[in-house]
Amino acid sequence: MRINKVGVIGAGAMGTGIATLCASAGVPVVLLDMPAASGDRDGLARGAIARALKARPAPLTDPSAANLITPGNTEDHLDRLADCDWIVEAIIEQPGPKQALFSRIEQVARADAIIASNTSSIPMRVLQEGRSADFRAHFLGTHFFNPVRYLHLLEVIPGPDTSPHVVAALRHFAERTLGKGVVIAKDAPGFIANRIGLYGMVRVLRLMEEYQLSIDEVDFLTGPFTGRAKSATFRTSDISGIDILLHVAAGTAAATGEDFTLPDWVHKLVASGRMGEKTGAGFYRKDKTGISTLDWRTLEYQPQAEVKAEELAFLRKAPLGERLKGLTRAGGNRAQFVRHLLTDISLYTLATAPELSPDIISVDRAMEWGYGWEMGPFAQIDAMGIEFLREQVRERGVATPPLLAAAREGCYRQLNSGPRQITLDGEYVPVEPVAGLINLPTLHTTGKVVTDNESAALLDLGDGVLLLEFRAKMNTLGPGVFAALEHAATRIRAGAFEGLVIGNADPRTFSAGADLGAVGARVQAGDWKVIEASIHAFQQGVMNLRRLPFPVVVAPAGLTLGGGCEFLLHADLVQAHMELYAGLVEVGVGLIPGGGGTKELLFRFTRELAPYDEADPFEAVKRAFKLISMATTSTSAADARRLGFLRASDRISMNRDHLLADAKARVLDLAPGYTPPAPATIKALGREAYGNLKYGVWAMQEAGYISAHDVRIGHHIAYVLSGGDGPPRDVTEQDILDLEREAFLSLLGTAETQARIAHMLSTGKPLRN
């Protein structure tokens, strides 16, 4: 059962998100909504596509993918669903309208089409009422999370009669084609993530009142400090809509009989029209004066306050597990709030998990993938300590949840054969691995480390493939990385391995580039000979990626900046995650790309024009200049290909979990008979190109867009890309690398660049000077 075409009914936020994700994956989509009351009857669906093209963050990975979406309406075009393999509804969250729609869909859909609901809480057994046995066998829930492109979780909810083959087919499509992390949920109200997430939200609100904390304090305590998403509690609610929160709470309470009552002041806030981001105000308000925070006692806004929580400062830099353990004994009102909240969520999860999920790992993955938790609730219980939770049960005088009674040594156990999870029977059973995932932490603990240091590790992926893993903060690149690279080269040359993958398991950052802190320290010490030698070594280390006698595949995901982008540019092949944010951003700290990036863009873009006799070679120079001088960063892997950071031959993985396995496969594809590419030569354009670029820089300064130091940086970039200011000449890669290094050193010696570096290191933001 293969899914080649998708039908989506409902062009609201969720329906459009599903449609744009499918289109971004290259799958044709029919998007239907009700006919517009006037004018274009397809206007609602067509307007949703138009809004998606303008939205930020972008729901489409490539604007051209919108051409794969065919808009229509449910009155005139329901028959367009007849050749769709998967049909998903995302209309109003009420059983009646959904059931009526399914009745109509059953009349036009193929007998083998998969039919799904994107409901966030309504059980499948309710939605399938009145449908035929064949329909019920092909029916299930597919609960995406908003924004659909960016949140990894997809809860798949089989109904009472859903065929296992349907579940398997949909899961395979979701994981491999759409890039989702699939969790199978039981057919219970709210499913897994929203049920636990909603309970947590209600408890946060009530405990905030009990402990008399502010919204700013609570968002600090329920954000990254405790391993939650940066948007924490109230910012997340503003994004999703406070009115939606009220609706979901009321519906879940009615379906479960549990108390999900929200405080009166939340109802008053919505009644006053303050529903979050979509109305301009909610728990936060943003205007020209900045961000202000709601005082929940008065429903008035105050300037947003920075929360320092000095009494908890000793925990801030500790790993999350140690932080959570420390919070079980830390003093102060804020620590008591966190302890109370984590205990409530833990006990609720222990009590309800058997109703919601087939196992505890699915609960943890749902909260990690859907809500951005660093650790799921069962992993948090183990981090805090199972005995701490038992003490809390005794102190409260409440019944011990059966799962807590069963977990003698914790929720999980780590064995040599792999991780185990507790069951209600008190047995520890194997954890089902994430499909397609090469688990790097497991490799580290099972004897697969070939060598490691503070900055990098070399791991054996099996089948003759090594992995170079960056390990420094933000995966910055220093001598340890190149030492590990040289070790890999020695082992592969000796015949022990076939090739190399460069990648890591970091969900956000492949590499932020060179270690600016080390560069700044050397500048302050005046070690200019050491600095020049290190830049030369960096250049040669990057160039070695394509000189080595074996294939090197770089597998970037997330931020891939500066030197990280230069690694990408010099690989034999790139296997990129679709969420790739790549760029040569050195001008932000007053430098030019000095690890071969300037050279590589010039050579790459010049070679691309070579087959066209009438092409103007200056276009290649101008294209490279624009990318570097504007510090352009891709918004996706598809965008990186459009910009030129990726080539047509480079590959894209939709699923981050599959990335390293896909890269390993590419190495094995390339290894038989591999030979490195020959050194390249191009014609540098010299004085004329340099003059043209300098004029463009002058025009930008005259218009007031750039500073005098920006002009200096622009002139250096122009000089390198032109091969100097002499006549046109043939240049090797090393010729341009030498110019690149000289320009880098020259700029590094200026007070303005040193100020930019210091400001970036202290604030994390660029300085315009």
PDB file of N, CA, C and O in Angstrom, residues 363-427:
ATOM      1  N   VAL A 363       5.031   7.343  25.596  1.00  0.00           N
ATOM      2  CA  VAL A 363       4.662   8.558  26.330  1.00  0.00           C
ATOM      3  C   VAL A 363       5.818   9.546  26.331  1.00  0.00           C
ATOM      4  O   VAL A 363       5.638  10.745  26.059  1.00  0.00           O
ATOM      5  N   ASP A 364       7.011   9.054  26.637  1.00  0.00           N
ATOM      6  CA  ASP A 364       8.173   9.956  26.655  1.00  0.00           C
ATOM      7  C   ASP A 364       8.430  10.551  25.281  1.00  0.00           C
ATOM      8  O   ASP A 364       8.701  11.759  25.146  1.00  0.00           O
ATOM      9  N   ARG A 365       8.352   9.740  24.240  1.00  0.00           N
ATOM     10  CA  ARG A 365       8.598  10.265  22.888  1.00  0.00           C
ATOM     11  C   ARG A 365       7.530  11.271  22.486  1.00  0.00           C
ATOM     12  O   ARG A 365       7.834  12.281  21.830  1.00  0.00           O
ATOM     13  N   ALA A 366       6.284  11.028  22.888  1.00  0.00           N
ATOM     14  CA  ALA A 366       5.215  11.966  22.539  1.00  0.00           C
ATOM     15  C   ALA A 366       5.481  13.337  23.148  1.00  0.00           C
ATOM     16  O   ALA A 366       5.319  14.364  22.482  1.00  0.00           O
ATOM     17  N   MET A 367       5.900  13.379  24.396  1.00  0.00           N
ATOM     18  CA  MET A 367       6.141  14.671  25.045  1.00  0.00           C
ATOM     19  C   MET A 367       7.424  15.328  24.529  1.00  0.00           C
ATOM     20  O   MET A 367       7.506  16.551  24.420  1.00  0.00           O
ATOM     21  N   GLU A 368       8.402  14.529  24.199  1.00  0.00           N
ATOM     22  CA  GLU A 368       9.643  15.080  23.665  1.00  0.00           C
ATOM     23  C   GLU A 368       9.451  15.604  22.249  1.00  0.00           C
ATOM     24  O   GLU A 368       9.912  16.697  21.902  1.00  0.00           O
ATOM     25  N   TRP A 369       8.768  14.851  21.420  1.00  0.00           N
ATOM     26  CA  TRP A 369       8.602  15.221  20.010  1.00  0.00           C
ATOM     27  C   TRP A 369       7.478  16.223  19.796  1.00  0.00           C
ATOM     28  O   TRP A 369       7.545  17.020  18.863  1.00  0.00           O
ATOM     29  N   GLY A 370       6.449  16.187  20.627  1.00  0.00           N
ATOM     30  CA  GLY A 370       5.294  17.060  20.418  1.00  0.00           C
ATOM     31  C   GLY A 370       5.326  18.339  21.214  1.00  0.00           C
ATOM     32  O   GLY A 370       4.825  19.373  20.767  1.00  0.00           O
ATOM     33  N   TYR A 371       5.916  18.291  22.409  1.00  0.00           N
ATOM     34  CA  TYR A 371       5.947  19.462  23.285  1.00  0.00           C
ATOM     35  C   TYR A 371       7.349  20.018  23.488  1.00  0.00           C
ATOM     36  O   TYR A 371       7.534  20.998  24.203  1.00  0.00           O
ATOM     37  N   GLY A 372       8.342  19.387  22.878  1.00  0.00           N
ATOM     38  CA  GLY A 372       9.697  19.906  22.955  1.00  0.00           C
ATOM     39  C   GLY A 372      10.366  19.690  24.297  1.00  0.00           C
ATOM     40  O   GLY A 372      11.306  20.401  24.652  1.00  0.00           O
ATOM     41  N   TRP A 373       9.906  18.682  25.070  1.00  0.00           N
ATOM     42  CA  TRP A 373      10.574  18.372  26.328  1.00  0.00           C
ATOM     43  C   TRP A 373      11.908  17.699  26.026  1.00  0.00           C
ATOM     44  O   TRP A 373      12.016  16.854  25.132  1.00  0.00           O
ATOM     45  N   GLU A 374      12.919  18.050  26.786  1.00  0.00           N
ATOM     46  CA  GLU A 374      14.220  17.404  26.628  1.00  0.00           C
ATOM     47  C   GLU A 374      14.179  15.974  27.152  1.00  0.00           C
ATOM     48  O   GLU A 374      14.870  15.089  26.640  1.00  0.00           O
ATOM     49  N   MET A 375      13.389  15.759  28.192  1.00  0.00           N
ATOM     50  CA  MET A 375      13.168  14.427  28.758  1.00  0.00           C
ATOM     51  C   MET A 375      11.670  14.220  28.917  1.00  0.00           C
ATOM     52  O   MET A 375      10.971  15.107  29.417  1.00  0.00           O
ATOM     53  N   GLY A 376      11.183  13.048  28.522  1.00  0.00           N
ATOM     54  CA  GLY A 376       9.791  12.730  28.762  1.00  0.00           C
ATOM     55  C   GLY A 376       9.522  12.500  30.243  1.00  0.00           C
ATOM     56  O   GLY A 376      10.450  12.407  31.064  1.00  0.00           O
ATOM     57  N   PRO A 377       8.251  12.378  30.642  1.00  0.00           N
ATOM     58  CA  PRO A 377       7.928  12.292  32.069  1.00  0.00           C
ATOM     59  C   PRO A 377       8.528  11.085  32.776  1.00  0.00           C
ATOM     60  O   PRO A 377       8.921  11.187  33.944  1.00  0.00           O
ATOM     61  N   PHE A 378       8.622   9.928  32.109  1.00  0.00           N
ATOM     62  CA  PHE A 378       9.199   8.759  32.772  1.00  0.00           C
ATOM     63  C   PHE A 378      10.715   8.906  32.927  1.00  0.00           C
ATOM     64  O   PHE A 378      11.282   8.496  33.945  1.00  0.00           O
ATOM     65  N   ALA A 379      11.363   9.508  31.929  1.00  0.00           N
ATOM     66  CA  ALA A 379      12.796   9.790  32.069  1.00  0.00           C
ATOM     67  C   ALA A 379      13.025  10.812  33.178  1.00  0.00           C
ATOM     68  O   ALA A 379      14.014  10.735  33.920  1.00  0.00           O
ATOM     69  N   GLN A 380      12.111  11.773  33.318  1.00  0.00           N
ATOM     70  CA  GLN A 380      12.226  12.749  34.405  1.00  0.00           C
ATOM     71  C   GLN A 380      12.083  12.081  35.764  1.00  0.00           C
ATOM     72  O   GLN A 380      12.781  12.435  36.717  1.00  0.00           O
ATOM     73  N   ILE A 381      11.166  11.121  35.866  1.00  0.00           N
ATOM     74  CA  ILE A 381      10.990  10.404  37.128  1.00  0.00           C
ATOM     75  C   ILE A 381      12.292   9.723  37.530  1.00  0.00           C
ATOM     76  O   ILE A 381      12.722   9.791  38.692  1.00  0.00           O
ATOM     77  N   ASP A 382      12.938   9.073  36.568  1.00  0.00           N
ATOM     78  CA  ASP A 382      14.210   8.418  36.876  1.00  0.00           C
ATOM     79  C   ASP A 382      15.274   9.437  37.259  1.00  0.00           C
ATOM     80  O   ASP A 382      16.118   9.174  38.124  1.00  0.00           O
ATOM     81  N   ALA A 383      15.267  10.606  36.606  1.00  0.00           N
ATOM     82  CA  ALA A 383      16.265  11.635  36.926  1.00  0.00           C
ATOM     83  C   ALA A 383      16.060  12.177  38.337  1.00  0.00           C
ATOM     84  O   ALA A 383      17.026  12.372  39.088  1.00  0.00           O
ATOM     85  N   MET A 384      14.800  12.432  38.720  1.00  0.00           N
ATOM     86  CA  MET A 384      14.525  12.913  40.071  1.00  0.00           C
ATOM     87  C   MET A 384      14.786  11.835  41.111  1.00  0.00           C
ATOM     88  O   MET A 384      15.151  12.128  42.245  1.00  0.00           O
ATOM     89  N   GLY A 385      14.585  10.585  40.716  1.00  0.00           N
ATOM     90  CA  GLY A 385      14.763   9.469  41.629  1.00  0.00           C
ATOM     91  C   GLY A 385      13.420   8.858  41.981  1.00  0.00           C
ATOM     92  O   GLY A 385      12.524   9.547  42.467  1.00  0.00           O
ATOM     93  N   ILE A 386      13.295   7.561  41.769  1.00  0.00           N
ATOM     94  CA  ILE A 386      12.024   6.885  42.015  1.00  0.00           C
ATOM     95  C   ILE A 386      11.657   6.941  43.490  1.00  0.00           C
ATOM     96  O   ILE A 386      10.478   7.028  43.862  1.00  0.00           O
ATOM     97  N   GLU A 387      12.664   6.965  44.359  1.00  0.00           N
ATOM     98  CA  GLU A 387      12.384   7.026  45.797  1.00  0.00           C
ATOM     99  C   GLU A 387      11.828   8.386  46.192  1.00  0.00           C
ATOM    100  O   GLU A 387      11.011   8.476  47.113  1.00  0.00           O
ATOM    101  N   PHE A 388      12.266   9.449  45.527  1.00  0.00           N
ATOM    102  CA  PHE A 388      11.703  10.777  45.796  1.00  0.00           C
ATOM    103  C   PHE A 388      10.201  10.766  45.541  1.00  0.00           C
ATOM    104  O   PHE A 388       9.418  11.295  46.350  1.00  0.00           O
ATOM    105  N   LEU A 389       9.797  10.151  44.437  1.00  0.00           N
ATOM    106  CA  LEU A 389       8.377  10.123  44.108  1.00  0.00           C
ATOM    107  C   LEU A 389       7.604   9.280  45.119  1.00  0.00           C
ATOM    108  O   LEU A 389       6.479   9.622  45.502  1.00  0.00           O
ATOM    109  N   ARG A 390       8.197   8.180  45.555  1.00  0.00           N
ATOM    110  CA  ARG A 390       7.524   7.367  46.571  1.00  0.00           C
ATOM    111  C   ARG A 390       7.362   8.149  47.877  1.00  0.00           C
ATOM    112  O   ARG A 390       6.332   8.035  48.555  1.00  0.00           O
ATOM    113  N   GLU A 391       8.363   8.942  48.206  1.00  0.00           N
ATOM    114  CA  GLU A 391       8.251   9.784  49.411  1.00  0.00           C
ATOM    115  C   GLU A 391       7.116  10.785  49.260  1.00  0.00           C
ATOM    116  O   GLU A 391       6.369  11.043  50.212  1.00  0.00           O
ATOM    117  N   GLN A 392       6.975  11.348  48.066  1.00  0.00           N
ATOM    118  CA  GLN A 392       5.906  12.310  47.823  1.00  0.00           C
ATOM    119  C   GLN A 392       4.534  11.648  47.971  1.00  0.00           C
ATOM    120  O   GLN A 392       3.594  12.237  48.510  1.00  0.00           O
ATOM    121  N   VAL A 393       4.414  10.410  47.500  1.00  0.00           N
ATOM    122  CA  VAL A 393       3.153   9.681  47.635  1.00  0.00           C
ATOM    123  C   VAL A 393       2.826   9.475  49.115  1.00  0.00           C
ATOM    124  O   VAL A 393       1.679   9.667  49.559  1.00  0.00           O
ATOM    125  N   ARG A 394       3.836   9.088  49.881  1.00  0.00           N
ATOM    126  CA  ARG A 394       3.605   8.868  51.313  1.00  0.00           C
ATOM    127  C   ARG A 394       3.226  10.161  52.017  1.00  0.00           C
ATOM    128  O   ARG A 394       2.302  10.182  52.845  1.00  0.00           O
ATOM    129  N   GLU A 395       3.928  11.254  51.688  1.00  0.00           N
ATOM    130  CA  GLU A 395       3.632  12.533  52.333  1.00  0.00           C
ATOM    131  C   GLU A 395       2.224  13.014  52.006  1.00  0.00           C
ATOM    132  O   GLU A 395       1.537  13.599  52.855  1.00  0.00           O
ATOM    133  N   ARG A 396       1.776  12.774  50.776  1.00  0.00           N
ATOM    134  CA  ARG A 396       0.449  13.235  50.365  1.00  0.00           C
ATOM    135  C   ARG A 396      -0.663  12.289  50.821  1.00  0.00           C
ATOM    136  O   ARG A 396      -1.831  12.660  50.824  1.00  0.00           O
ATOM    137  N   GLY A 397      -0.298  11.077  51.158  1.00  0.00           N
ATOM    138  CA  GLY A 397      -1.303  10.115  51.576  1.00  0.00           C
ATOM    139  C   GLY A 397      -2.213   9.679  50.460  1.00  0.00           C
ATOM    140  O   GLY A 397      -3.399   9.407  50.681  1.00  0.00           O
ATOM    141  N   VAL A 398      -1.674   9.595  49.230  1.00  0.00           N
ATOM    142  CA  VAL A 398      -2.472   9.185  48.073  1.00  0.00           C
ATOM    143  C   VAL A 398      -2.109   7.759  47.687  1.00  0.00           C
ATOM    144  O   VAL A 398      -1.081   7.216  48.110  1.00  0.00           O
ATOM    145  N   ALA A 399      -2.952   7.154  46.862  1.00  0.00           N
ATOM    146  CA  ALA A 399      -2.715   5.788  46.419  1.00  0.00           C
ATOM    147  C   ALA A 399      -1.502   5.729  45.498  1.00  0.00           C
ATOM    148  O   ALA A 399      -1.262   6.643  44.699  1.00  0.00           O
ATOM    149  N   THR A 400      -0.751   4.670  45.585  1.00  0.00           N
ATOM    150  CA  THR A 400       0.409   4.476  44.723  1.00  0.00           C
ATOM    151  C   THR A 400      -0.044   3.967  43.358  1.00  0.00           C
ATOM    152  O   THR A 400      -0.699   2.924  43.262  1.00  0.00           O
ATOM    153  N   PRO A 401       0.262   4.701  42.283  1.00  0.00           N
ATOM    154  CA  PRO A 401      -0.107   4.196  40.952  1.00  0.00           C
ATOM    155  C   PRO A 401       0.542   2.840  40.694  1.00  0.00           C
ATOM    156  O   PRO A 401       1.690   2.607  41.097  1.00  0.00           O
ATOM    157  N   PRO A 402      -0.171   1.920  40.037  1.00  0.00           N
ATOM    158  CA  PRO A 402       0.383   0.578  39.792  1.00  0.00           C
ATOM    159  C   PRO A 402       1.746   0.595  39.094  1.00  0.00           C
ATOM    160  O   PRO A 402       2.611  -0.224  39.428  1.00  0.00           O
ATOM    161  N   LEU A 403       1.937   1.521  38.151  1.00  0.00           N
ATOM    162  CA  LEU A 403       3.236   1.578  37.474  1.00  0.00           C
ATOM    163  C   LEU A 403       4.354   1.948  38.437  1.00  0.00           C
ATOM    164  O   LEU A 403       5.472   1.446  38.330  1.00  0.00           O
ATOM    165  N   LEU A 404       4.065   2.827  39.393  1.00  0.00           N
ATOM    166  CA  LEU A 404       5.070   3.208  40.374  1.00  0.00           C
ATOM    167  C   LEU A 404       5.397   2.020  41.279  1.00  0.00           C
ATOM    168  O   LEU A 404       6.569   1.789  41.630  1.00  0.00           O
ATOM    169  N   ALA A 405       4.379   1.269  41.648  1.00  0.00           N
ATOM    170  CA  ALA A 405       4.618   0.086  42.476  1.00  0.00           C
ATOM    171  C   ALA A 405       5.444  -0.951  41.723  1.00  0.00           C
ATOM    172  O   ALA A 405       6.276  -1.649  42.309  1.00  0.00           O
ATOM    173  N   ALA A 406       5.215  -1.043  40.403  1.00  0.00           N
ATOM    174  CA  ALA A 406       5.926  -2.040  39.601  1.00  0.00           C
ATOM    175  C   ALA A 406       7.376  -1.666  39.346  1.00  0.00           C
ATOM    176  O   ALA A 406       8.233  -2.535  39.162  1.00  0.00           O
ATOM    177  N   ALA A 407       7.675  -0.368  39.339  1.00  0.00           N
ATOM    178  CA  ALA A 407       9.013   0.111  38.961  1.00  0.00           C
ATOM    179  C   ALA A 407       9.963   0.016  40.147  1.00  0.00           C
ATOM    180  O   ALA A 407      10.243   0.995  40.836  1.00  0.00           O
ATOM    181  N   ARG A 408      10.497  -1.155  40.360  1.00  0.00           N
ATOM    182  CA  ARG A 408      11.350  -1.374  41.529  1.00  0.00           C
ATOM    183  C   ARG A 408      12.628  -0.555  41.463  1.00  0.00           C
ATOM    184  O   ARG A 408      13.070   0.020  42.447  1.00  0.00           O
ATOM    185  N   GLU A 409      13.259  -0.513  40.289  1.00  0.00           N
ATOM    186  CA  GLU A 409      14.559   0.150  40.144  1.00  0.00           C
ATOM    187  C   GLU A 409      14.471   1.421  39.305  1.00  0.00           C
ATOM    188  O   GLU A 409      15.493   2.016  38.983  1.00  0.00           O
ATOM    189  N   GLY A 410      13.288   1.821  38.932  1.00  0.00           N
ATOM    190  CA  GLY A 410      13.119   2.966  38.061  1.00  0.00           C
ATOM    191  C   GLY A 410      12.258   2.592  36.883  1.00  0.00           C
ATOM    192  O   GLY A 410      11.871   1.426  36.693  1.00  0.00           O
ATOM    193  N   CYS A 411      11.943   3.571  36.056  1.00  0.00           N
ATOM    194  CA  CYS A 411      11.101   3.317  34.882  1.00  0.00           C
ATOM    195  C   CYS A 411      11.877   2.628  33.764  1.00  0.00           C
ATOM    196  O   CYS A 411      11.305   1.872  32.982  1.00  0.00           O
ATOM    197  N   TYR A 412      13.166   2.902  33.711  1.00  0.00           N
ATOM    198  CA  TYR A 412      14.027   2.297  32.696  1.00  0.00           C
ATOM    199  C   TYR A 412      15.217   1.614  33.362  1.00  0.00           C
ATOM    200  O   TYR A 412      15.634   1.986  34.459  1.00  0.00           O
ATOM    201  N   ARG A 413      15.754   0.640  32.657  1.00  0.00           N
ATOM    202  CA  ARG A 413      17.019   0.013  33.049  1.00  0.00           C
ATOM    203  C   ARG A 413      17.922  -0.022  31.835  1.00  0.00           C
ATOM    204  O   ARG A 413      17.468  -0.289  30.711  1.00  0.00           O
ATOM    205  N   GLN A 414      19.206   0.265  32.038  1.00  0.00           N
ATOM    206  CA  GLN A 414      20.173   0.215  30.950  1.00  0.00           C
ATOM    207  C   GLN A 414      20.983  -1.068  31.058  1.00  0.00           C
ATOM    208  O   GLN A 414      21.700  -1.281  32.029  1.00  0.00           O
ATOM    209  N   LEU A 415      20.837  -1.957  30.093  1.00  0.00           N
ATOM    210  CA  LEU A 415      21.564  -3.205  30.054  1.00  0.00           C
ATOM    211  C   LEU A 415      22.503  -3.220  28.855  1.00  0.00           C
ATOM    212  O   LEU A 415      22.353  -2.430  27.921  1.00  0.00           O
ATOM    213  N   ASN A 416      23.454  -4.115  28.869  1.00  0.00           N
ATOM    214  CA  ASN A 416      24.376  -4.229  27.734  1.00  0.00           C
ATOM    215  C   ASN A 416      23.627  -4.557  26.446  1.00  0.00           C
ATOM    216  O   ASN A 416      24.056  -4.197  25.355  1.00  0.00           O
ATOM    217  N   SER A 417      22.516  -5.250  26.573  1.00  0.00           N
ATOM    218  CA  SER A 417      21.728  -5.632  25.407  1.00  0.00           C
ATOM    219  C   SER A 417      20.828  -4.509  24.920  1.00  0.00           C
ATOM    220  O   SER A 417      20.160  -4.643  23.892  1.00  0.00           O
ATOM    221  N   GLY A 418      20.799  -3.399  25.681  1.00  0.00           N
ATOM    222  CA  GLY A 418      19.979  -2.267  25.280  1.00  0.00           C
ATOM    223  C   GLY A 418      19.057  -1.830  26.403  1.00  0.00           C
ATOM    224  O   GLY A 418      18.936  -2.499  27.429  1.00  0.00           O
ATOM    225  N   PRO A 419      18.384  -0.680  26.225  1.00  0.00           N
ATOM    226  CA  PRO A 419      17.500  -0.178  27.285  1.00  0.00           C
ATOM    227  C   PRO A 419      16.249  -1.030  27.456  1.00  0.00           C
ATOM    228  O   PRO A 419      15.752  -1.617  26.494  1.00  0.00           O
ATOM    229  N   ARG A 420      15.756  -1.075  28.678  1.00  0.00           N
ATOM    230  CA  ARG A 420      14.526  -1.785  29.013  1.00  0.00           C
ATOM    231  C   ARG A 420      13.559  -0.826  29.683  1.00  0.00           C
ATOM    232  O   ARG A 420      13.972   0.127  30.343  1.00  0.00           O
ATOM    233  N   GLN A 421      12.265  -1.105  29.551  1.00  0.00           N
ATOM    234  CA  GLN A 421      11.228  -0.268  30.146  1.00  0.00           C
ATOM    235  C   GLN A 421      10.300  -1.117  31.000  1.00  0.00           C
ATOM    236  O   GLN A 421      10.079  -2.298  30.714  1.00  0.00           O
ATOM    237  N   ILE A 422       9.745  -0.499  32.028  1.00  0.00           N
ATOM    238  CA  ILE A 422       8.881  -1.208  32.955  1.00  0.00           C
ATOM    239  C   ILE A 422       7.494  -1.409  32.344  1.00  0.00           C
ATOM    240  O   ILE A 422       7.016  -0.591  31.534  1.00  0.00           O
ATOM    241  N   THR A 423       6.843  -2.506  32.717  1.00  0.00           N
ATOM    242  CA  THR A 423       5.457  -2.761  32.347  1.00  0.00           C
ATOM    243  C   THR A 423       4.623  -2.863  33.618  1.00  0.00           C
ATOM    244  O   THR A 423       5.158  -2.930  34.728  1.00  0.00           O
ATOM    245  N   LEU A 424       3.307  -2.880  33.466  1.00  0.00           N
ATOM    246  CA  LEU A 424       2.418  -3.009  34.618  1.00  0.00           C
ATOM    247  C   LEU A 424       2.646  -4.320  35.365  1.00  0.00           C
ATOM    248  O   LEU A 424       2.348  -4.428  36.557  1.00  0.00           O
ATOM    249  N   ASP A 425       3.178  -5.323  34.681  1.00  0.00           N
ATOM    250  CA  ASP A 425       3.431  -6.610  35.307  1.00  0.00           C
ATOM    251  C   ASP A 425       4.718  -6.623  36.112  1.00  0.00           C
ATOM    252  O   ASP A 425       5.076  -7.649  36.693  1.00  0.00           O
ATOM    253  N   GLY A 426       5.430  -5.484  36.101  1.00  0.00           N
ATOM    254  CA  GLY A 426       6.684  -5.433  36.829  1.00  0.00           C
ATOM    255  C   GLY A 426       7.855  -6.006  36.069  1.00  0.00           C
ATOM    256  O   GLY A 426       8.948  -6.178  36.613  1.00  0.00           O
ATOM    257  N   GLU A 427       7.657  -6.286  34.787  1.00  0.00           N
ATOM    258  CA  GLU A 427       8.729  -6.806  33.949  1.00  0.00           C
ATOM    259  C   GLU A 427       9.413  -5.660  33.214  1.00  0.00           C
ATOM    260  O   GLU A 427       8.784  -4.664  32.857  1.00  0.00           O
TER     261      GLU A 427
END
